[in-house]
mmCIF file of C-alpha atoms in Angstrom:
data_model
loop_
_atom_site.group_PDB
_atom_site.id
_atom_site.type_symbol
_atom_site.label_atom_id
_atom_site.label_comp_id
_atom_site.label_asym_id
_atom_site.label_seq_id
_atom_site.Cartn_x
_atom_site.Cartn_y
_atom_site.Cartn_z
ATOM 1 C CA UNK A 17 76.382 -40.992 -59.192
ATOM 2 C CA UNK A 18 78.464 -39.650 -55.975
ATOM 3 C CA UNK A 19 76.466 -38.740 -53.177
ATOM 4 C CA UNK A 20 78.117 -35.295 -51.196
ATOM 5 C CA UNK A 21 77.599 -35.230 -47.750
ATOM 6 C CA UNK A 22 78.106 -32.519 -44.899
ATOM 7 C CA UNK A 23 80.674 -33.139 -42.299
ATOM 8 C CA UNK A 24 80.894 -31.538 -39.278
ATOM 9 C CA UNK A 25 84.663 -29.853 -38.177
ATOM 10 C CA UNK A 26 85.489 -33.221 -36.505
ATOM 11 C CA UNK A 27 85.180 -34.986 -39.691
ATOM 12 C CA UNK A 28 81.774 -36.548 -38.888
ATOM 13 C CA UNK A 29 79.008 -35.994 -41.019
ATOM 14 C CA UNK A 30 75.998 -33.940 -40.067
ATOM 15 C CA UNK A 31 72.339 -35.589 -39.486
ATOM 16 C CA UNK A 32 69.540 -34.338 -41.224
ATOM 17 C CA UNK A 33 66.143 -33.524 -38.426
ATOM 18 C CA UNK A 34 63.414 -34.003 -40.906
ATOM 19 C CA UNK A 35 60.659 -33.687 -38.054
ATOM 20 C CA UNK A 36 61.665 -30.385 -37.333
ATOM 21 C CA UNK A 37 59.906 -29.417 -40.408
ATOM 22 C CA UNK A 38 57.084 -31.877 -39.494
ATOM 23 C CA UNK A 39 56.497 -30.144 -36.149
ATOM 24 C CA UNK A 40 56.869 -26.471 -37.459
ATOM 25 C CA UNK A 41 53.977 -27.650 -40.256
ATOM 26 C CA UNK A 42 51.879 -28.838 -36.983
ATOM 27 C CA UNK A 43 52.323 -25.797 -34.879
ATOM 28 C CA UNK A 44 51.250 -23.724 -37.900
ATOM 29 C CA UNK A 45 48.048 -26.001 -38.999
ATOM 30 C CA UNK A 46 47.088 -25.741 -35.564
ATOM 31 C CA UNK A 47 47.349 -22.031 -35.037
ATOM 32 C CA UNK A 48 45.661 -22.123 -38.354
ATOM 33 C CA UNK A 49 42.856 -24.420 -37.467
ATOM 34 C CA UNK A 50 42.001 -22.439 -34.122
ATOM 35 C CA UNK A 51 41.714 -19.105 -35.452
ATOM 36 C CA UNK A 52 39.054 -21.309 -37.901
ATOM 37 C CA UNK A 53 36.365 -21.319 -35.655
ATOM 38 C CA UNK A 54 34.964 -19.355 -32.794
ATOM 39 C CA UNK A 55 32.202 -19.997 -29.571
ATOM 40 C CA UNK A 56 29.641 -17.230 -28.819
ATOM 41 C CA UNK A 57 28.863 -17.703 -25.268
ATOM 42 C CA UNK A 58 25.223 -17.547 -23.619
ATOM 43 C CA UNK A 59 24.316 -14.591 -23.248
ATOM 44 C CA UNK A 60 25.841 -12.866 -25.780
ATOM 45 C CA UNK A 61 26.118 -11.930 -29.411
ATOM 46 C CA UNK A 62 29.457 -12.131 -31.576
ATOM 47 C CA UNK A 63 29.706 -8.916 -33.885
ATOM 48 C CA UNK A 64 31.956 -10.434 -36.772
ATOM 49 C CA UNK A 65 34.495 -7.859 -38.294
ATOM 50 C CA UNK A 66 36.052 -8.998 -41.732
ATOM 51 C CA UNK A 67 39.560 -6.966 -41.862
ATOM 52 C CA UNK A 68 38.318 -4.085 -39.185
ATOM 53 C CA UNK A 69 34.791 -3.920 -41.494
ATOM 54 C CA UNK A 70 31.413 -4.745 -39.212
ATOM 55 C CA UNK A 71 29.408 -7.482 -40.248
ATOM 56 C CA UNK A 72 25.744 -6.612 -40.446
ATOM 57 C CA UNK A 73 24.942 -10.361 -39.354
ATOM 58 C CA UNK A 74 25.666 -11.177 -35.764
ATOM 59 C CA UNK A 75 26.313 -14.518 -34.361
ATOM 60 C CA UNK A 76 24.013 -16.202 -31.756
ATOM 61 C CA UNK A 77 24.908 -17.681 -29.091
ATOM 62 C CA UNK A 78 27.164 -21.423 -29.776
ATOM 63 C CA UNK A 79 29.493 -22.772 -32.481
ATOM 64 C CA UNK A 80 30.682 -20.434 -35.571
ATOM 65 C CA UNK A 81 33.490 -21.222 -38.259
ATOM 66 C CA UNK A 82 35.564 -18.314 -39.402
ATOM 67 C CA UNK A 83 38.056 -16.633 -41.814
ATOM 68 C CA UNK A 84 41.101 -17.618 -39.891
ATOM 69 C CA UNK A 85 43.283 -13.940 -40.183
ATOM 70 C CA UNK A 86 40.611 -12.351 -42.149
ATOM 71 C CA UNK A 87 37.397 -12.391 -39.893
ATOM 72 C CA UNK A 88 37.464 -11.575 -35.706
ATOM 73 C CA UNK A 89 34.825 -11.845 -33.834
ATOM 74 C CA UNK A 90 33.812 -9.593 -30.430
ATOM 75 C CA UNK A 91 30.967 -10.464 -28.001
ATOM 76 C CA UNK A 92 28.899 -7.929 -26.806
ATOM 77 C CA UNK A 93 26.377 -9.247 -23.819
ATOM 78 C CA UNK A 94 22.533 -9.132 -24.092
ATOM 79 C CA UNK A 95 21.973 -9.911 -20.566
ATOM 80 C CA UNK A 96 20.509 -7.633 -18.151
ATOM 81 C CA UNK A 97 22.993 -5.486 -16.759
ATOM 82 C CA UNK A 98 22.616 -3.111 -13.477
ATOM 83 C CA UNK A 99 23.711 -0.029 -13.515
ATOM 84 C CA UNK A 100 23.865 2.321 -9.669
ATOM 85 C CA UNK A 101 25.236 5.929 -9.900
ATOM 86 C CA UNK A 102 24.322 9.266 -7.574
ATOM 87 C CA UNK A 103 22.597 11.764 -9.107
ATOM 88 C CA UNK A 104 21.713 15.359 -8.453
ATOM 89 C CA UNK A 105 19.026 17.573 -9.126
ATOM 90 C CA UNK A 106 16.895 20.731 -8.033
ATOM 91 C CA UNK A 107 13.140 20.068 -7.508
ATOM 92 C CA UNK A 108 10.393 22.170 -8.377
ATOM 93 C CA UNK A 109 10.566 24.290 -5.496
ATOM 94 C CA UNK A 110 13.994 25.022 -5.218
ATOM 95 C CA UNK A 111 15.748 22.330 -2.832
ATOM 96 C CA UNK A 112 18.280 20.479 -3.672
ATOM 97 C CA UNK A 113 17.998 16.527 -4.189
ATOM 98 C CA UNK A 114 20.772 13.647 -3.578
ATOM 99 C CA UNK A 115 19.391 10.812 -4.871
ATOM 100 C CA UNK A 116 20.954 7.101 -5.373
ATOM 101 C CA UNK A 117 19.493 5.184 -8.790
ATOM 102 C CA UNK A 118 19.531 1.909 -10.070
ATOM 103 C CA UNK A 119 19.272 1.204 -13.668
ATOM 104 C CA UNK A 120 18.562 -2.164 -15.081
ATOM 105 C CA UNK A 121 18.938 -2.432 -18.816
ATOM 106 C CA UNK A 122 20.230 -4.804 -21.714
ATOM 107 C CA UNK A 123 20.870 -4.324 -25.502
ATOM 108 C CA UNK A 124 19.242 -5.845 -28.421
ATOM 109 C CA UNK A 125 20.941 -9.035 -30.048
ATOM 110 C CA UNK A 126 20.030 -6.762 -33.476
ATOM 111 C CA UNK A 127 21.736 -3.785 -32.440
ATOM 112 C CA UNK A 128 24.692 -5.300 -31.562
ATOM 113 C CA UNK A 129 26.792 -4.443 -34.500
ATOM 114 C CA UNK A 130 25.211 -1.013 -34.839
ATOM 115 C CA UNK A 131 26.260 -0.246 -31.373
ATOM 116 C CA UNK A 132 29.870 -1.410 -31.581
ATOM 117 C CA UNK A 133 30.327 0.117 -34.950
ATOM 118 C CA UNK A 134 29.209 3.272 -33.530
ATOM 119 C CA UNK A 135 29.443 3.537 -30.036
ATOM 120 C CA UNK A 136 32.095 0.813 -29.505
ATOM 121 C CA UNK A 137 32.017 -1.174 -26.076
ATOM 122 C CA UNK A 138 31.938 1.423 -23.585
ATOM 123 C CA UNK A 139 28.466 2.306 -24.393
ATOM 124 C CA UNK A 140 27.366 2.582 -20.743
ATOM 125 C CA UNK A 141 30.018 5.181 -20.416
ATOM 126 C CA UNK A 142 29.231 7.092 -23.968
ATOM 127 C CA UNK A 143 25.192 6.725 -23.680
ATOM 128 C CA UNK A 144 23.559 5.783 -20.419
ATOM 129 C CA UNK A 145 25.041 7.687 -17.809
ATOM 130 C CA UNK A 146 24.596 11.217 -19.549
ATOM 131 C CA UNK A 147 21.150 10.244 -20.602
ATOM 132 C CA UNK A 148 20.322 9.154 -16.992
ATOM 133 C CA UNK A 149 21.679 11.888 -15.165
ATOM 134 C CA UNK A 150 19.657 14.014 -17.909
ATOM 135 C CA UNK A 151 16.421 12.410 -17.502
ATOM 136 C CA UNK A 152 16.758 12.297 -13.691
ATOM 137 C CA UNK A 153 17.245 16.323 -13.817
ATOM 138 C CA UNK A 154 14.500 17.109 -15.494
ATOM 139 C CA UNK A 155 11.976 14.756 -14.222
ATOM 140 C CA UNK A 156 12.586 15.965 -10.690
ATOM 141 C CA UNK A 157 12.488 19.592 -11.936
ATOM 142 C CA UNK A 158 8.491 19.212 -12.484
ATOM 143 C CA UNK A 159 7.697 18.201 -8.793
ATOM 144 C CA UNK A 160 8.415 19.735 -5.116
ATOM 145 C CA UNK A 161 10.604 17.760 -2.764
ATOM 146 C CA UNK A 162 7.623 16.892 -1.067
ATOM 147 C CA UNK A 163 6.045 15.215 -3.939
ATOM 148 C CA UNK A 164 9.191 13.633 -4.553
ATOM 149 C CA UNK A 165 9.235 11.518 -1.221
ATOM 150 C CA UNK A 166 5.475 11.051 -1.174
ATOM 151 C CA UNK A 167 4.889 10.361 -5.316
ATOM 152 C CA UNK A 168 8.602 8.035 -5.661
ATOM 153 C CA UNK A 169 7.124 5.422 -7.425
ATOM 154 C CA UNK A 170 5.372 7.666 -10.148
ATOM 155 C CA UNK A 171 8.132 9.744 -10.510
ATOM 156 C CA UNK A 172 10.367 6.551 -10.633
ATOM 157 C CA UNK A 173 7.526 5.495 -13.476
ATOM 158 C CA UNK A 174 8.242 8.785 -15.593
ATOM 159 C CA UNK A 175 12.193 8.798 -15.358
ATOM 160 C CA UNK A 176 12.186 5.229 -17.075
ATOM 161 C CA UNK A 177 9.916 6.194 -19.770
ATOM 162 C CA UNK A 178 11.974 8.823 -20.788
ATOM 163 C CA UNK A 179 14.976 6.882 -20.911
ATOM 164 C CA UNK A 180 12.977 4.624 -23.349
ATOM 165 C CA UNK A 181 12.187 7.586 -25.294
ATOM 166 C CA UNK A 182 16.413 8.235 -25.567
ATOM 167 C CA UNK A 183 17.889 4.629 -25.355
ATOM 168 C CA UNK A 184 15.434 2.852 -27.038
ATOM 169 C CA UNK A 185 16.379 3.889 -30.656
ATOM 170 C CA UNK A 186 19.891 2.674 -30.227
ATOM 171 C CA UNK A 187 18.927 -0.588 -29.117
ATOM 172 C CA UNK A 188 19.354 -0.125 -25.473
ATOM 173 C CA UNK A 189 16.285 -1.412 -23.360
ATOM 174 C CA UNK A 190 15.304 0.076 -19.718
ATOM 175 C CA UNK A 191 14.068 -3.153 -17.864
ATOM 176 C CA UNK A 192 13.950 -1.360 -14.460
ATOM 177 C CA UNK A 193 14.499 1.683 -12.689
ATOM 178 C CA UNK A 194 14.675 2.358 -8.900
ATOM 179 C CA UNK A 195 15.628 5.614 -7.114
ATOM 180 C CA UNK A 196 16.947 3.725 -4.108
ATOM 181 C CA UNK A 197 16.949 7.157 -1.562
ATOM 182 C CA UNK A 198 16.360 10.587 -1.908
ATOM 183 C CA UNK A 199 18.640 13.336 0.542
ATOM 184 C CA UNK A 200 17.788 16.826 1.076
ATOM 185 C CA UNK A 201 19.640 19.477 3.001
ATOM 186 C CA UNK A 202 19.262 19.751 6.802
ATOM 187 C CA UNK A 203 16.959 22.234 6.996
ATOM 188 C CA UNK A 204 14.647 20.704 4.515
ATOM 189 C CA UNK A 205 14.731 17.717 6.344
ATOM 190 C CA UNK A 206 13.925 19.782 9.709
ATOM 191 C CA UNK A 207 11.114 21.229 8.364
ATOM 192 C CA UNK A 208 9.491 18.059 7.052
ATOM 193 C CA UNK A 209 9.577 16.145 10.264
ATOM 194 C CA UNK A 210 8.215 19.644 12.486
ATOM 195 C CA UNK A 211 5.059 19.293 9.637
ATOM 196 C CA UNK A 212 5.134 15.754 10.251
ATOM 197 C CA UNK A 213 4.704 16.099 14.168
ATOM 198 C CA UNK A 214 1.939 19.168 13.685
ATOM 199 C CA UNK A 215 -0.153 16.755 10.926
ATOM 200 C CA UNK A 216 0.042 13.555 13.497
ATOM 201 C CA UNK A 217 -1.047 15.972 16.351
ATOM 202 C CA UNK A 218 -3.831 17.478 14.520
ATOM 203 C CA UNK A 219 -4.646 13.787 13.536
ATOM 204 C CA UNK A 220 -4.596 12.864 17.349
ATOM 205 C CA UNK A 221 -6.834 16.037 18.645
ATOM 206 C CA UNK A 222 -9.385 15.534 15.855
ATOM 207 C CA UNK A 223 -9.494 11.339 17.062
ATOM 208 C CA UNK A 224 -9.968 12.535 20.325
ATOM 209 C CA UNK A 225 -12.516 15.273 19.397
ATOM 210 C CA UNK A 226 -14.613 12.309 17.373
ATOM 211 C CA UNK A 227 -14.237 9.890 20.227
ATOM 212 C CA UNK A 228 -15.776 12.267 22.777
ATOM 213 C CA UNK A 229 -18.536 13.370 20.445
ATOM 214 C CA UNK A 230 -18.733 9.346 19.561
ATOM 215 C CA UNK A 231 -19.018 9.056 23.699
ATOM 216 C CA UNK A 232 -21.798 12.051 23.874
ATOM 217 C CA UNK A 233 -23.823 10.606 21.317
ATOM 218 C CA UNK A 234 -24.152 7.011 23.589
ATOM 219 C CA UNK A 235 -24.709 8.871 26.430
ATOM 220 C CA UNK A 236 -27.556 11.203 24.605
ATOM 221 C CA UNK A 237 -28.899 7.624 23.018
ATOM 222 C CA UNK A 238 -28.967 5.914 26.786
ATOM 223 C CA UNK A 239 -30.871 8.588 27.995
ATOM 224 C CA UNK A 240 -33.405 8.807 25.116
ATOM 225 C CA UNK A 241 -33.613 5.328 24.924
ATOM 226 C CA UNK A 242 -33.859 5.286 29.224
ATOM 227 C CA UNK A 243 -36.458 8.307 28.644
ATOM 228 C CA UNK A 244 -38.495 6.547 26.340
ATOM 229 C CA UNK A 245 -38.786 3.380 28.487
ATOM 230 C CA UNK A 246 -39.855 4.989 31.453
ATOM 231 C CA UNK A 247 -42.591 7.004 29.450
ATOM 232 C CA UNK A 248 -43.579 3.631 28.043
ATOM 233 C CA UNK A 249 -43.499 1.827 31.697
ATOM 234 C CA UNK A 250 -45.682 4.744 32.936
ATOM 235 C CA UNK A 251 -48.132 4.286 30.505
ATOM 236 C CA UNK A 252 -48.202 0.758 30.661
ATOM 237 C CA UNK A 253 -48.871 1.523 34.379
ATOM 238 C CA UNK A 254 -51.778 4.018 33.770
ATOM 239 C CA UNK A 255 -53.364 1.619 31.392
ATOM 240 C CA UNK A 256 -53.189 -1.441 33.436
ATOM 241 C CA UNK A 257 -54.928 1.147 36.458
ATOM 242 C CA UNK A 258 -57.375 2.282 33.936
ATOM 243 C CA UNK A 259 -58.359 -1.041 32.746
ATOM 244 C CA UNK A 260 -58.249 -2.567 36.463
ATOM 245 C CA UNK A 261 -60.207 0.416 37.589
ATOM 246 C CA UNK A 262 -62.686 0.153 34.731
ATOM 247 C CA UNK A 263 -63.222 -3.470 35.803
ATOM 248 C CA UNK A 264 -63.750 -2.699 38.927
ATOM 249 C CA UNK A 265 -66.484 -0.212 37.961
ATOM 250 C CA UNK A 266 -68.032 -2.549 36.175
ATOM 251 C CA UNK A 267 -68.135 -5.369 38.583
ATOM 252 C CA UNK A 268 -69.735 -3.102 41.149
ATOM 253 C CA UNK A 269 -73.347 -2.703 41.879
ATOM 254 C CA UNK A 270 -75.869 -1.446 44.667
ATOM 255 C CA UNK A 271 -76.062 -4.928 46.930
ATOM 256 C CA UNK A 272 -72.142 -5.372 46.524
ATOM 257 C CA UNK A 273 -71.792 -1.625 48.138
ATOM 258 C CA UNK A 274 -74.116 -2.512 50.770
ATOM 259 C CA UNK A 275 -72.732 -5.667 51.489
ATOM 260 C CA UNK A 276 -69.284 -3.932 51.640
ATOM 261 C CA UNK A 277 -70.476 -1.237 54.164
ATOM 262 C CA UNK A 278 -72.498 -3.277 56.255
ATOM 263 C CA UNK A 279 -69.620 -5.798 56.421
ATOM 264 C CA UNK A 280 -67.060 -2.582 57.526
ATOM 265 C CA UNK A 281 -69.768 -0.945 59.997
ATOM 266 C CA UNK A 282 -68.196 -0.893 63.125
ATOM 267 C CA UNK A 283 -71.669 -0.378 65.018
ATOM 268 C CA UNK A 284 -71.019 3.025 65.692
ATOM 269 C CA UNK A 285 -73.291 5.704 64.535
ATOM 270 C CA UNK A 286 -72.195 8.539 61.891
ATOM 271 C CA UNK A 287 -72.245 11.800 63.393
ATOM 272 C CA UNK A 288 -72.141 13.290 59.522
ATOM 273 C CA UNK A 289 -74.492 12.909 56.956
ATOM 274 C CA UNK A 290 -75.312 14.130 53.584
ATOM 275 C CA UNK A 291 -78.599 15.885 52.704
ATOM 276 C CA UNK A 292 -78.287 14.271 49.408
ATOM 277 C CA UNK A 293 -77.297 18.097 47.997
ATOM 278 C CA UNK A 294 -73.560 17.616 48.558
ATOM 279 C CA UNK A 295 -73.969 19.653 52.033
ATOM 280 C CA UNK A 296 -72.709 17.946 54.901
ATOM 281 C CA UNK A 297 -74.961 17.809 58.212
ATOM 282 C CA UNK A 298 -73.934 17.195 61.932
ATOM 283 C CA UNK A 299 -76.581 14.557 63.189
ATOM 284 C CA UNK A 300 -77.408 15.094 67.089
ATOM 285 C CA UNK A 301 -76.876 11.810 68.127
ATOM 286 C CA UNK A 302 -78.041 12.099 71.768
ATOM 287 C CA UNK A 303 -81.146 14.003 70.977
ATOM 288 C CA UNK A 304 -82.214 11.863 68.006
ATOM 289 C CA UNK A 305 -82.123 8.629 70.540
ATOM 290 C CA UNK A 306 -83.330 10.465 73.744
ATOM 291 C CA UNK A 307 -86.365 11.729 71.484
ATOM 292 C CA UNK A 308 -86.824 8.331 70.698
ATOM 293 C CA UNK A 309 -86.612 9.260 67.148
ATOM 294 C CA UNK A 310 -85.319 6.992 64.086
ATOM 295 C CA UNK A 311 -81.691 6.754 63.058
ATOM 296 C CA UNK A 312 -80.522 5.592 60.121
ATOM 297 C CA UNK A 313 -77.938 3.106 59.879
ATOM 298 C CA UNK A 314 -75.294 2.531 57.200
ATOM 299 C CA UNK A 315 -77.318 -0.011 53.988
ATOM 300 C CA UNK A 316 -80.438 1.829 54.424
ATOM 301 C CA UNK A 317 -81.385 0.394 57.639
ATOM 302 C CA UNK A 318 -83.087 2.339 60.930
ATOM 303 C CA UNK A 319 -83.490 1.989 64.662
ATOM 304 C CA UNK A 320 -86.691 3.332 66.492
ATOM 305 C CA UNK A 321 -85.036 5.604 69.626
ATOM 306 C CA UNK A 322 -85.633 4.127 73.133
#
């Protein structure tokens, strides 16, 4: 059987590339075989879509095979994501509050699908700013400006629970939630620091008031306590002279008093006596001894006149 062959316009005949074929079969299994599989990385959750439809299922983190064509997969991160935006708000009283905020949240591996389906990716956009800026508004609304500064962390406290109460249901979590500053107007802030310097003065008059009636009370307790050990020295002193005088009395008799006056006679005689009445009597000295009367002497004792 004749074999036909094609020649080229020179009159050569035309080769045949088989591995063209060969290498158009590779490209194609390979483009095949990656669109087989996909890798969900840490971290995250794949949300499978079959032909644009959402999977209820998600895939965890790792190794997954898929449709190649038919099934696409998109990642949606479960990891704790921060999220810092200014706010604004009116307080309870009328002034005006700047504040900074810092929201850390993350979304449930579950609710991944749900959210993408629904919300798509920009969920931060579509949900949590307009339900933080909302919360933030009227949380502040229930407390002065004051409060606000001195009660942060509680107010801090009741802003995240009420993004629970909002977020929560669509699978979005509130890990964290910090009001980083607060800003007031001028005058606001003016006033504060003039109550500020009033409250630490009062605080420093009423320290010194205490410490001077602190001092008056040690100087009142010295002097009772001085008071009361002079009264106890004095009586110490009148007992000890009452006892040593008692002691005395008792150790006393008739031959120690006569011993005592004879021994501190100075041999002169007394011109004053005593009639034994408590009346004192002049004794004529001269005419008692010219008379050549008696005298007495001092222990009972007389002397006949010359």
């Amino acid at each position: 059987m004749a074999r036909f062959q094609e020649l080229n316009p020179d009159g050569t005949v035309k080769r045949k590339f088989k591995g063209a074929k060969y290498a158009v079969i590779g490209v194609l299994a390979l483009i095949l075989c990656a669109n087989s599989f996909t890798i969900v990385p840490a971290g995250n959750t794949g949300v499978v879509m079959t032909l644009g439809k959402v999977s209820d299922n998600p895939m965890t983190e790792g190794f997954h095979v898929k449709i190649p064509f038919i099934q696409s997969v998109e990642t949606m991160s479960n990891k704790i994501q921060v999220y810092e935006t200014p706010a604004s708000a009116v307080s309870k009283d009328m002034q005006t509050v700047s504040s900074t905020i810092a929201v850390n949240y993350r979304i449930s591996s579950d609710a991944s699908p749900d959210i993408y389906q629904n919300v798509g990716i920009d969920y931060k956009k579509v949900l949590i700013t307009p339900v933080v800026q909302e919360c933030m508004k009227s949380v502040t609304a229930k407390y002065t400006a004051e409060q606000l500064i001195t009660e942060r962390a509680k107010v801090g406290e009741e802003v995240k629970s009420a993004l629970d109460a909002k977020l929560n249901s669509y699978g979005i979590y509130i890990e964290k939630f910090n009001i980083v500053n607060f800003d007031f107007s001028e005058e606001f802030n003016n006033a504060i620091e003039a109550k500020q310097v009033a409250e630490q003065n009062l605080i420093k008059t009423q320290t010194e008031q205490e410490q001077a009636i602190v001092i008056a009370e040690a100087e009142a307790q010295k002097k009772v306590i001085a008071a009361e050990a002079e009264a106890t020295a004095i009586l110490a002193e009148a007992q000890a002279q009452a006892d040593a005088n008692k002691l005395l009395e008792e150790s006393l008799s008739n031959k120690v008093i006569m011993y005592e006056q004879i021994s501190k006679w100075d041999g002169k005689l007394p011109k004053v006596t005593s009639d034994g009445n408590g009346l004192l009597i002049n004794v004529p000295i001269d005419d008692t001894t010219a008379s050549g009367g008696t005298t007495q002497y001092p222990s009972g004792t007389t002397a006949q006149g010359e």
